[in-house]
PDB file of C-alpha atoms in Angstrom:
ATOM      1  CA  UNK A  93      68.486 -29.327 -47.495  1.00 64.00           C
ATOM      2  CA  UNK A  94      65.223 -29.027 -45.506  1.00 84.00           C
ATOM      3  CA  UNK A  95      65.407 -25.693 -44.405  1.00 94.00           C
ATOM      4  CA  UNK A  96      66.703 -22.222 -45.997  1.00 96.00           C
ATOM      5  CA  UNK A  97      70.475 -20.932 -45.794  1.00 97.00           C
ATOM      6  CA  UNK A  98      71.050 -17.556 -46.545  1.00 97.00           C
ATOM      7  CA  UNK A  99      74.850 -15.561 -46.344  1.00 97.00           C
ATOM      8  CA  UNK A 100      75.379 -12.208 -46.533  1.00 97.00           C
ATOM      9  CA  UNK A 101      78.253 -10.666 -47.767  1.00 96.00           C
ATOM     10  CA  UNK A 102      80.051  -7.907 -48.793  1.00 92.00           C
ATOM     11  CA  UNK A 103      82.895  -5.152 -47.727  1.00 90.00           C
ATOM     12  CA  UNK A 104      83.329  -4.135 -44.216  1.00 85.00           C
ATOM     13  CA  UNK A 105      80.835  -1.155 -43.002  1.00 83.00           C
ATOM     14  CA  UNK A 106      78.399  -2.630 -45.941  1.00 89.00           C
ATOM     15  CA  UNK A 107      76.210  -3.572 -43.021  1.00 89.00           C
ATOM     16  CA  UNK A 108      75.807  -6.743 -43.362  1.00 93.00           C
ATOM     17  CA  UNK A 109      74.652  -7.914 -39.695  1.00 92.00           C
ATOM     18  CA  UNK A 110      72.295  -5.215 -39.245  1.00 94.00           C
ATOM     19  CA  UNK A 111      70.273  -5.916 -42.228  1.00 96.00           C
ATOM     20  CA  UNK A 112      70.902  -9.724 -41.723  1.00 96.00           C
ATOM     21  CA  UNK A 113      69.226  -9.074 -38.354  1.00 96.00           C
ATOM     22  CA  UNK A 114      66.437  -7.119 -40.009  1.00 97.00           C
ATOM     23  CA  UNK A 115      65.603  -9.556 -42.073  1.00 97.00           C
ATOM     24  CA  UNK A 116      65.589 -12.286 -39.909  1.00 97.00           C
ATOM     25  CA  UNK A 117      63.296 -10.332 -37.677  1.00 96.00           C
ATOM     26  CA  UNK A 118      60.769  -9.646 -40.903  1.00 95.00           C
ATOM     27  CA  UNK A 119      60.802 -13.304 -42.083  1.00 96.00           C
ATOM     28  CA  UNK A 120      59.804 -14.540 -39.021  1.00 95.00           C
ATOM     29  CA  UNK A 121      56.742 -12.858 -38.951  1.00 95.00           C
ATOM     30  CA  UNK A 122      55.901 -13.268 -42.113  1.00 94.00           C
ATOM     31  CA  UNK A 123      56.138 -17.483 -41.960  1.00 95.00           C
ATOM     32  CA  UNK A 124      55.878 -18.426 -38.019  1.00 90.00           C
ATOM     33  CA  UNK A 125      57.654 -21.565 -38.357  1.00 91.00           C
ATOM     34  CA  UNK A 126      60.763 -19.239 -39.502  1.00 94.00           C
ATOM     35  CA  UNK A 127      63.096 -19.269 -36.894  1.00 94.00           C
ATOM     36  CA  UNK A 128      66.866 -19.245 -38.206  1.00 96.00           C
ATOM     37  CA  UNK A 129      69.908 -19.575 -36.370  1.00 96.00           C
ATOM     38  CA  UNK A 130      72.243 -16.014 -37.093  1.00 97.00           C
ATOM     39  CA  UNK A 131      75.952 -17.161 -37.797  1.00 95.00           C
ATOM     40  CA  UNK A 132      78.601 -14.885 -38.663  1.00 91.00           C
ATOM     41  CA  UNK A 133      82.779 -15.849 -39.499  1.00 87.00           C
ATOM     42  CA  UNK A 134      84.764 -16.540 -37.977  1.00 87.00           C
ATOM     43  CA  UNK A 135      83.258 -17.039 -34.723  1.00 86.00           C
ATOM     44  CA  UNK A 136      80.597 -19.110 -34.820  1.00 91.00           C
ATOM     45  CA  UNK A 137      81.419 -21.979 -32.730  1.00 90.00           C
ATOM     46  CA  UNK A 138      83.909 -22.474 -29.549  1.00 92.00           C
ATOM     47  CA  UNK A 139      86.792 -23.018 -31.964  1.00 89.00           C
ATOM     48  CA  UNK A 140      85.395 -20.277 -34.626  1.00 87.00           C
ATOM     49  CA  UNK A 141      85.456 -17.476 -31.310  1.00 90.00           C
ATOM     50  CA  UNK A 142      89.441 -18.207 -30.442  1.00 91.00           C
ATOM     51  CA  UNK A 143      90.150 -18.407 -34.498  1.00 88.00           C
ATOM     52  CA  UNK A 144      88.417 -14.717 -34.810  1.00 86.00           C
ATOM     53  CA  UNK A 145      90.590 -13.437 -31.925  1.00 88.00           C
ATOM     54  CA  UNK A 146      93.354 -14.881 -33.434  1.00 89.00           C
ATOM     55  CA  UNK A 147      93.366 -13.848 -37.150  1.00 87.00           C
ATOM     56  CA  UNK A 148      91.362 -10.009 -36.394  1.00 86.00           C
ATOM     57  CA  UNK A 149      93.521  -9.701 -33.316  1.00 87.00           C
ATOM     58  CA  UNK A 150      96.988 -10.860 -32.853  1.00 88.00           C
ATOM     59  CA  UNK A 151      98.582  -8.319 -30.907  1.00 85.00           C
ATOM     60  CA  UNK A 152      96.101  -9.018 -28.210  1.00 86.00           C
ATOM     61  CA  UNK A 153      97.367 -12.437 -27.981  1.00 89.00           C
ATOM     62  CA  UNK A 154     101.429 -11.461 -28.151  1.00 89.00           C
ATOM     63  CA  UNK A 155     102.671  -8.868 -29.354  1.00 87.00           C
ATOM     64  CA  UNK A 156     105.401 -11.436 -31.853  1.00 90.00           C
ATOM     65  CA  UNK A 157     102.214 -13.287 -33.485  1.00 91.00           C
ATOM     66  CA  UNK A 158     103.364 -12.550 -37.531  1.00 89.00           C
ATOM     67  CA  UNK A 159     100.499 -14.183 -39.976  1.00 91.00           C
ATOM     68  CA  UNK A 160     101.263 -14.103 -43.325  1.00 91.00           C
ATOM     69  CA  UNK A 161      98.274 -14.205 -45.702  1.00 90.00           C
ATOM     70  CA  UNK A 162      98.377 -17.870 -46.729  1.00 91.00           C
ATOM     71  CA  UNK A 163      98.093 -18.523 -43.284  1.00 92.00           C
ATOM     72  CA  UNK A 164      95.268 -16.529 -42.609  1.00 89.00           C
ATOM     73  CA  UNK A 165      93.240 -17.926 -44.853  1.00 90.00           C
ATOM     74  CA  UNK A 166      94.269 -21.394 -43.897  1.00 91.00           C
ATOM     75  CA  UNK A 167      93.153 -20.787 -40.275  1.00 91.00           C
ATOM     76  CA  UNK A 168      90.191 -19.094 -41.729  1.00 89.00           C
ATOM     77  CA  UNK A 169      89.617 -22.493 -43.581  1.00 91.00           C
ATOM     78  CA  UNK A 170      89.744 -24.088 -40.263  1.00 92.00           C
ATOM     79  CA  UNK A 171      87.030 -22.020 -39.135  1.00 92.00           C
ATOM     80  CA  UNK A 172      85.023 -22.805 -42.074  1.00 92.00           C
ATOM     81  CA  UNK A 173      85.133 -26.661 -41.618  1.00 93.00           C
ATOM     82  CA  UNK A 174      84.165 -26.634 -37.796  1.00 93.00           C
ATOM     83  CA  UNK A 175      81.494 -24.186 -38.809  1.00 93.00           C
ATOM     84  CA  UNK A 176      79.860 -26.349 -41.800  1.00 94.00           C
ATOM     85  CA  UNK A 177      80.144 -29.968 -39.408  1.00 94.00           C
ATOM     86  CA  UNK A 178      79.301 -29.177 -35.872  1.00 94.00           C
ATOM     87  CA  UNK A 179      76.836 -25.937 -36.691  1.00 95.00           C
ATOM     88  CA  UNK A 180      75.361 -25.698 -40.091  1.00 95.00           C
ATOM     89  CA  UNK A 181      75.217 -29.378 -41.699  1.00 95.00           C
ATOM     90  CA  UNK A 182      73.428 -30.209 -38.355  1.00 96.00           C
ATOM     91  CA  UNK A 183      70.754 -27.355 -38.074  1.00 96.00           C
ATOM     92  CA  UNK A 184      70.062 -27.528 -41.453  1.00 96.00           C
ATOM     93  CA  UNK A 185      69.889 -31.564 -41.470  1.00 95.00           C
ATOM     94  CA  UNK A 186      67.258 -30.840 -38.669  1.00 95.00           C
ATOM     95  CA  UNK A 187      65.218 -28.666 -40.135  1.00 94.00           C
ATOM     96  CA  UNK A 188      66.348 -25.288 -38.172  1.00 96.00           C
ATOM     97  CA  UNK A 189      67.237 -22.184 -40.912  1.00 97.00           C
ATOM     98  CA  UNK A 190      70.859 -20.461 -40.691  1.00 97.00           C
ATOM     99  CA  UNK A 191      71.544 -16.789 -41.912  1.00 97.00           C
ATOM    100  CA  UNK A 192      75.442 -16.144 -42.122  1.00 96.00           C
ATOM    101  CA  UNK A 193      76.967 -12.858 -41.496  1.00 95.00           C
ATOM    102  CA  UNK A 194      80.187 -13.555 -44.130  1.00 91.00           C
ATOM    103  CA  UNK A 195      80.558 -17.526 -46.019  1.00 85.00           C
ATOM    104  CA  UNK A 196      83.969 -18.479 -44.501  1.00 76.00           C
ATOM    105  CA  UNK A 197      84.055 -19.666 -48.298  1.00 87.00           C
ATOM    106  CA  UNK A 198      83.292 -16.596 -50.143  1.00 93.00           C
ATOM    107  CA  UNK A 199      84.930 -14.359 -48.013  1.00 91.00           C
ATOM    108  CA  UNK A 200      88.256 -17.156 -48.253  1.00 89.00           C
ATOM    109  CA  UNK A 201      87.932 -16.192 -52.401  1.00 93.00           C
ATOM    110  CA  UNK A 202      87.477 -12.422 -52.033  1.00 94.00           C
ATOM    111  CA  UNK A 203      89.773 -11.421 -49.300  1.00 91.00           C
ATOM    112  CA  UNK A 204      92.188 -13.851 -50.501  1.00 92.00           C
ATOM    113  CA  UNK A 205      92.561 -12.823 -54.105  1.00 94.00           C
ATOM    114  CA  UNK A 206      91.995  -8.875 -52.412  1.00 93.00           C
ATOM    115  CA  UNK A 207      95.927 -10.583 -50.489  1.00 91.00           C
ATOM    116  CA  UNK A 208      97.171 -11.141 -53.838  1.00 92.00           C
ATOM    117  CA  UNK A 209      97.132 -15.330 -53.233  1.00 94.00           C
ATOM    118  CA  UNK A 210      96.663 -16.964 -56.459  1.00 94.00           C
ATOM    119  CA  UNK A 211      93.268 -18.222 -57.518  1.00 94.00           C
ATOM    120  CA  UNK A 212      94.889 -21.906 -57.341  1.00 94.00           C
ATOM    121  CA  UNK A 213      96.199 -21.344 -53.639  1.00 93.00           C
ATOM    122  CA  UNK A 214      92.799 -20.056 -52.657  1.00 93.00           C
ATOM    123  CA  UNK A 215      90.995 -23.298 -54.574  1.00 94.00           C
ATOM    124  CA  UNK A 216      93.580 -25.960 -53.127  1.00 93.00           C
ATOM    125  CA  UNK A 217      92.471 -24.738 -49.375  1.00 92.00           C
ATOM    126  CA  UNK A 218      88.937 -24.826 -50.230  1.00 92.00           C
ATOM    127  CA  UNK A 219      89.223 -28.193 -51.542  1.00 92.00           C
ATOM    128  CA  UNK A 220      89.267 -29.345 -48.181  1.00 91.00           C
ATOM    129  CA  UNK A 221      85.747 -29.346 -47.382  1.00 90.00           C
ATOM    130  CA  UNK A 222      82.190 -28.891 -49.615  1.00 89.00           C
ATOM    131  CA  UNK A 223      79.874 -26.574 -47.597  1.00 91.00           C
ATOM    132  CA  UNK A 224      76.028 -27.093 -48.097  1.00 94.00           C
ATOM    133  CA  UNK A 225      74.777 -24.592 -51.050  1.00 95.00           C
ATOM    134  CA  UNK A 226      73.271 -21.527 -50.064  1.00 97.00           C
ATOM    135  CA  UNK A 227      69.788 -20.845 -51.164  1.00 97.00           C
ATOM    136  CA  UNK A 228      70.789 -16.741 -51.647  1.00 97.00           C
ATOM    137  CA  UNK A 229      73.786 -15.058 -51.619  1.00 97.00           C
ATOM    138  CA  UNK A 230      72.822 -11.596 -51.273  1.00 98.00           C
ATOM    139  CA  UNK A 231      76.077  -9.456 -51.893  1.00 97.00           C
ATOM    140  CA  UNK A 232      76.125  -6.039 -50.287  1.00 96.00           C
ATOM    141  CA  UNK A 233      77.322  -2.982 -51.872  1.00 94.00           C
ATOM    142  CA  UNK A 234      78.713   0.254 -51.520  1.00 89.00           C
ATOM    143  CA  UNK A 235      80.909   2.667 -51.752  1.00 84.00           C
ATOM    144  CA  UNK A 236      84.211   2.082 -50.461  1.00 79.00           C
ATOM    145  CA  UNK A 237      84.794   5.511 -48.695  1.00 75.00           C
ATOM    146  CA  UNK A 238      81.494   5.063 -47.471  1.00 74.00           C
ATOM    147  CA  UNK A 239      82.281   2.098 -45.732  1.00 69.00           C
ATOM    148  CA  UNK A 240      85.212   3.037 -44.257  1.00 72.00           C
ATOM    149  CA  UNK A 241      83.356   5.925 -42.459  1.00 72.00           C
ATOM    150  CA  UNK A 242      81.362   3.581 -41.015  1.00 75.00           C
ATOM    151  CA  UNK A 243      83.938   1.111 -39.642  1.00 71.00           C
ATOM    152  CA  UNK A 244      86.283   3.776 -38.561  1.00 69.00           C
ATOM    153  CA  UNK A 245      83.281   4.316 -36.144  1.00 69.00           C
ATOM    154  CA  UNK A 246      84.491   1.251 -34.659  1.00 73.00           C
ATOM    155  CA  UNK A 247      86.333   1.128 -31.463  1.00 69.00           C
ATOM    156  CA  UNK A 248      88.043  -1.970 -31.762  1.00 75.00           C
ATOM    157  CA  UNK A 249      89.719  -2.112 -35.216  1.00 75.00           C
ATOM    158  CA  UNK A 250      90.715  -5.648 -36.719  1.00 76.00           C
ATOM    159  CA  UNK A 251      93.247  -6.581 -39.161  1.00 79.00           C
ATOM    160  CA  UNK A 252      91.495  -5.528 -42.304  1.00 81.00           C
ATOM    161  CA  UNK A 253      89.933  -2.491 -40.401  1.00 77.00           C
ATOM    162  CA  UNK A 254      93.366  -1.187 -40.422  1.00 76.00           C
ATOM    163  CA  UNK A 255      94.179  -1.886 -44.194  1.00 82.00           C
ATOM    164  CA  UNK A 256      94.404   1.779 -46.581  1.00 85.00           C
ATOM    165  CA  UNK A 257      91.839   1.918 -48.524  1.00 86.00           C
ATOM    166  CA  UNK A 258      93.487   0.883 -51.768  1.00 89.00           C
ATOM    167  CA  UNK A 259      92.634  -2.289 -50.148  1.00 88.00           C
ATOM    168  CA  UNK A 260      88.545  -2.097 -50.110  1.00 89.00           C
ATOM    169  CA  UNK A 261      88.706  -0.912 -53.257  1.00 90.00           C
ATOM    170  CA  UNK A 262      90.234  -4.183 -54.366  1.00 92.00           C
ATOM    171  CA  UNK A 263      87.712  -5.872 -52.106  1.00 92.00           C
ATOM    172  CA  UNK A 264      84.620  -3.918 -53.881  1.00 93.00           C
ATOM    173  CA  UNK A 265      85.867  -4.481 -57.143  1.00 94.00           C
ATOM    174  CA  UNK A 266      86.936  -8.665 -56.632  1.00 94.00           C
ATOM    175  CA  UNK A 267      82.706  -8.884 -55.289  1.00 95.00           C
ATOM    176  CA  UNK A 268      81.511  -6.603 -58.291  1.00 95.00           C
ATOM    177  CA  UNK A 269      83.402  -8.909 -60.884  1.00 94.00           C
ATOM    178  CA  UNK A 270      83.099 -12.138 -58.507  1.00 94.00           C
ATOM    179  CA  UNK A 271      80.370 -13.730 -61.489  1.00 94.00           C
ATOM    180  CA  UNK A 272      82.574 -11.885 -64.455  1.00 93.00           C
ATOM    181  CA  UNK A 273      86.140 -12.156 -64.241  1.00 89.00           C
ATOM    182  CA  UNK A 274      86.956 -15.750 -65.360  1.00 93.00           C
ATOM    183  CA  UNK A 275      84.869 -19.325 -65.674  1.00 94.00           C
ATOM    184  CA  UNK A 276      87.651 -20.759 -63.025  1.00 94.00           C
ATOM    185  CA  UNK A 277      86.037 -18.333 -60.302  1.00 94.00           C
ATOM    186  CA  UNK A 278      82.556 -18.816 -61.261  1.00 95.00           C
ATOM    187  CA  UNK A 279      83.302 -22.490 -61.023  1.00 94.00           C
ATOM    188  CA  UNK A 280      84.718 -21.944 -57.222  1.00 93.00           C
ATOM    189  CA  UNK A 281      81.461 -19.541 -55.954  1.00 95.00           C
ATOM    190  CA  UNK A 282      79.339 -22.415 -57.475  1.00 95.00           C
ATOM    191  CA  UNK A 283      81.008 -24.595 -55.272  1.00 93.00           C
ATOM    192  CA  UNK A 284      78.762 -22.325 -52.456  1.00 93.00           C
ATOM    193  CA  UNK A 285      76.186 -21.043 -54.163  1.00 96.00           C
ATOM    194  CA  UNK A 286      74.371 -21.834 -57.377  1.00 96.00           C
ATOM    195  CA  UNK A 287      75.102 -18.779 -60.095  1.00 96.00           C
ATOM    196  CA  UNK A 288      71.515 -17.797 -59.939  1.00 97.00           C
ATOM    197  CA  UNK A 289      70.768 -17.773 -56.567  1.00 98.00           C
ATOM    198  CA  UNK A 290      73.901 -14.687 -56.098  1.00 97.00           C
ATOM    199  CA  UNK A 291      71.642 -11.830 -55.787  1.00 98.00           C
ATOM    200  CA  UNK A 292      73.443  -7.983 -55.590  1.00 97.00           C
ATOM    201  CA  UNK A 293      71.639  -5.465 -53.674  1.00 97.00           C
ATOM    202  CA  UNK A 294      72.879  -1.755 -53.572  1.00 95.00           C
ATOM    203  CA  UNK A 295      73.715  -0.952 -49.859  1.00 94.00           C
ATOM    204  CA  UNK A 296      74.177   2.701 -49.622  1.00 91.00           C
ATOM    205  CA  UNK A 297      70.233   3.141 -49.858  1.00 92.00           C
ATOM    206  CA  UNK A 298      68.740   3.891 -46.990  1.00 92.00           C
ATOM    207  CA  UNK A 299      68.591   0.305 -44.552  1.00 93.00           C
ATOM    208  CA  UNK A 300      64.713   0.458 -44.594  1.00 95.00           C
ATOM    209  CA  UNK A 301      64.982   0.424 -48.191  1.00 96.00           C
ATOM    210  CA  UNK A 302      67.598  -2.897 -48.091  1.00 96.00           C
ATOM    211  CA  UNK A 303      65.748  -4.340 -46.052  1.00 97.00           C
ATOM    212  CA  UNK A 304      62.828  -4.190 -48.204  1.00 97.00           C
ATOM    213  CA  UNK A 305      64.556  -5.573 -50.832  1.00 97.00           C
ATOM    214  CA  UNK A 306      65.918  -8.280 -49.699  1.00 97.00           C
ATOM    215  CA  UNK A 307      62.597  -9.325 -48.163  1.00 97.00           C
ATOM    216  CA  UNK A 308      61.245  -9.169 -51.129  1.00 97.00           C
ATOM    217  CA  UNK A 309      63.589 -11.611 -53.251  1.00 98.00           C
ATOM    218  CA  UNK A 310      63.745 -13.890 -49.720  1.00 97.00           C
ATOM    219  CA  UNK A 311      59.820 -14.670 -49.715  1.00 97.00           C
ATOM    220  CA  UNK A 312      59.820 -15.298 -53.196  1.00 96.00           C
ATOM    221  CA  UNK A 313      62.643 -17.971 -52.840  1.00 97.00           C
ATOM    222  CA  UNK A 314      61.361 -19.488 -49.605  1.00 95.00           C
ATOM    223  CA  UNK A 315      57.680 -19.127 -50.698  1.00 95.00           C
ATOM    224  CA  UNK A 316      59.351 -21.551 -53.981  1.00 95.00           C
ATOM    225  CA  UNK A 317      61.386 -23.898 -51.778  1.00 94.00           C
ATOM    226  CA  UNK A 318      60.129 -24.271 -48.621  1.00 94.00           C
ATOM    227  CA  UNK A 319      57.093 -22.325 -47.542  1.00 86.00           C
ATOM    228  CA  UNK A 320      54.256 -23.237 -49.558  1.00 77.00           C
TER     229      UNK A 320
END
């Protein structure tokens, strides 16, 4: 690659797109020439935007729209491969950085396993296309109540939104052991990401504070790879 990717991930109400934003905002002052392209998933591109309505909102399409979960993550997959070849491959092929709000790829791992797909469903989808490895995947956490609070905030609640929260503890707890639970999963997030570059940062401090730290780990990296 010839410029930096970064994702951000993590539960929903981690904050993920305000500190993405944030940090953007810092790194560009920090190296001039810094001037990434903010993504998030689904929704990144014409055929992303319709994919996010359909997947987070159904019922605003017709009412009779039933997705099951394989399904979902299937059409998220579809996402993920318009994404990676008309938007990422190509700004990062030119030079032009991209921060990601959610990796169509990670977040295809976590929320499917958080479904209860199998590890081998989830791996067969992703098979379908190789996505350019991140330079830092900065994984977002907090608690899960804490979270919630924030996204029932919300006034337009999506699919997961509306999920009890049994289910973002499964989500928090699938991110916390994503490196730990088995050397078949590891091998899938490498498939992103390389192991060392997966950097956890502890979201429920204060957003100055996260913000600080990831700036911190990001200038270090780019200072390394790209910004000399």
């Amino acid at each position: 690659m010839t410029a930096p990717y970064i994702i951000f991930e993590g539960n929903d109400g981690t904050g993920k797109s305000t500190i993405m934003k944030a940090v953007a905002e810092r790194l560009s002052l920090i190296f001039p020439t810094y001037d990434p392209i903010l993504t998030q998933h689904p929704g990144s591109t014409p055929l992303g935007r319709h994919l996010r309505q359909l997947v987070k909102y159904p019922h605003k399409i017709a009412s009779d729209i039933v997705i099951d979960d394989l399904s979902r993550q299937v059409l998220y997959m579809v996402d993920t491969i318009s994404y990676v070849r008309t938007l990422l491959m190509p700004a990062l092929d030119a030079g032009r950085p991209v921060m990601a709000d959610r990796s169509s790829f990670i977040s295809a791992i976590v929320y499917g396993l958080a479904d209860g797909l199998s590890l081998d469903d989830i791996s067969r989808i992703l098979e379908l296309i190789t996505p350019p490895k991140a330079d830092r995947l900065y994984i977002l956490q907090c608690d899960s109540s804490v979270g919630r609070e924030r996204v029932s905030a919300r006034s337009d609640l999506d699919h997961y939104d509306l999920k009890p929260i049994e289910f973002s503890q499964r989500i928090d707890t699938i991110y916390a052991k994503l490196l730990t639970t088995n050397a078949a999963l590891t091998m899938l997030v490498s498939r992103c990401v390389a192991i060392p570059d997966v950097v956890y940062v502890d979201a429920s401090r204060p957003l100055q504070e996260v913000v600080d730290i990831v700036i911190a780990d990001a200038i270090e990296m780019m200072r390394e790879r790209y910004y000399r």
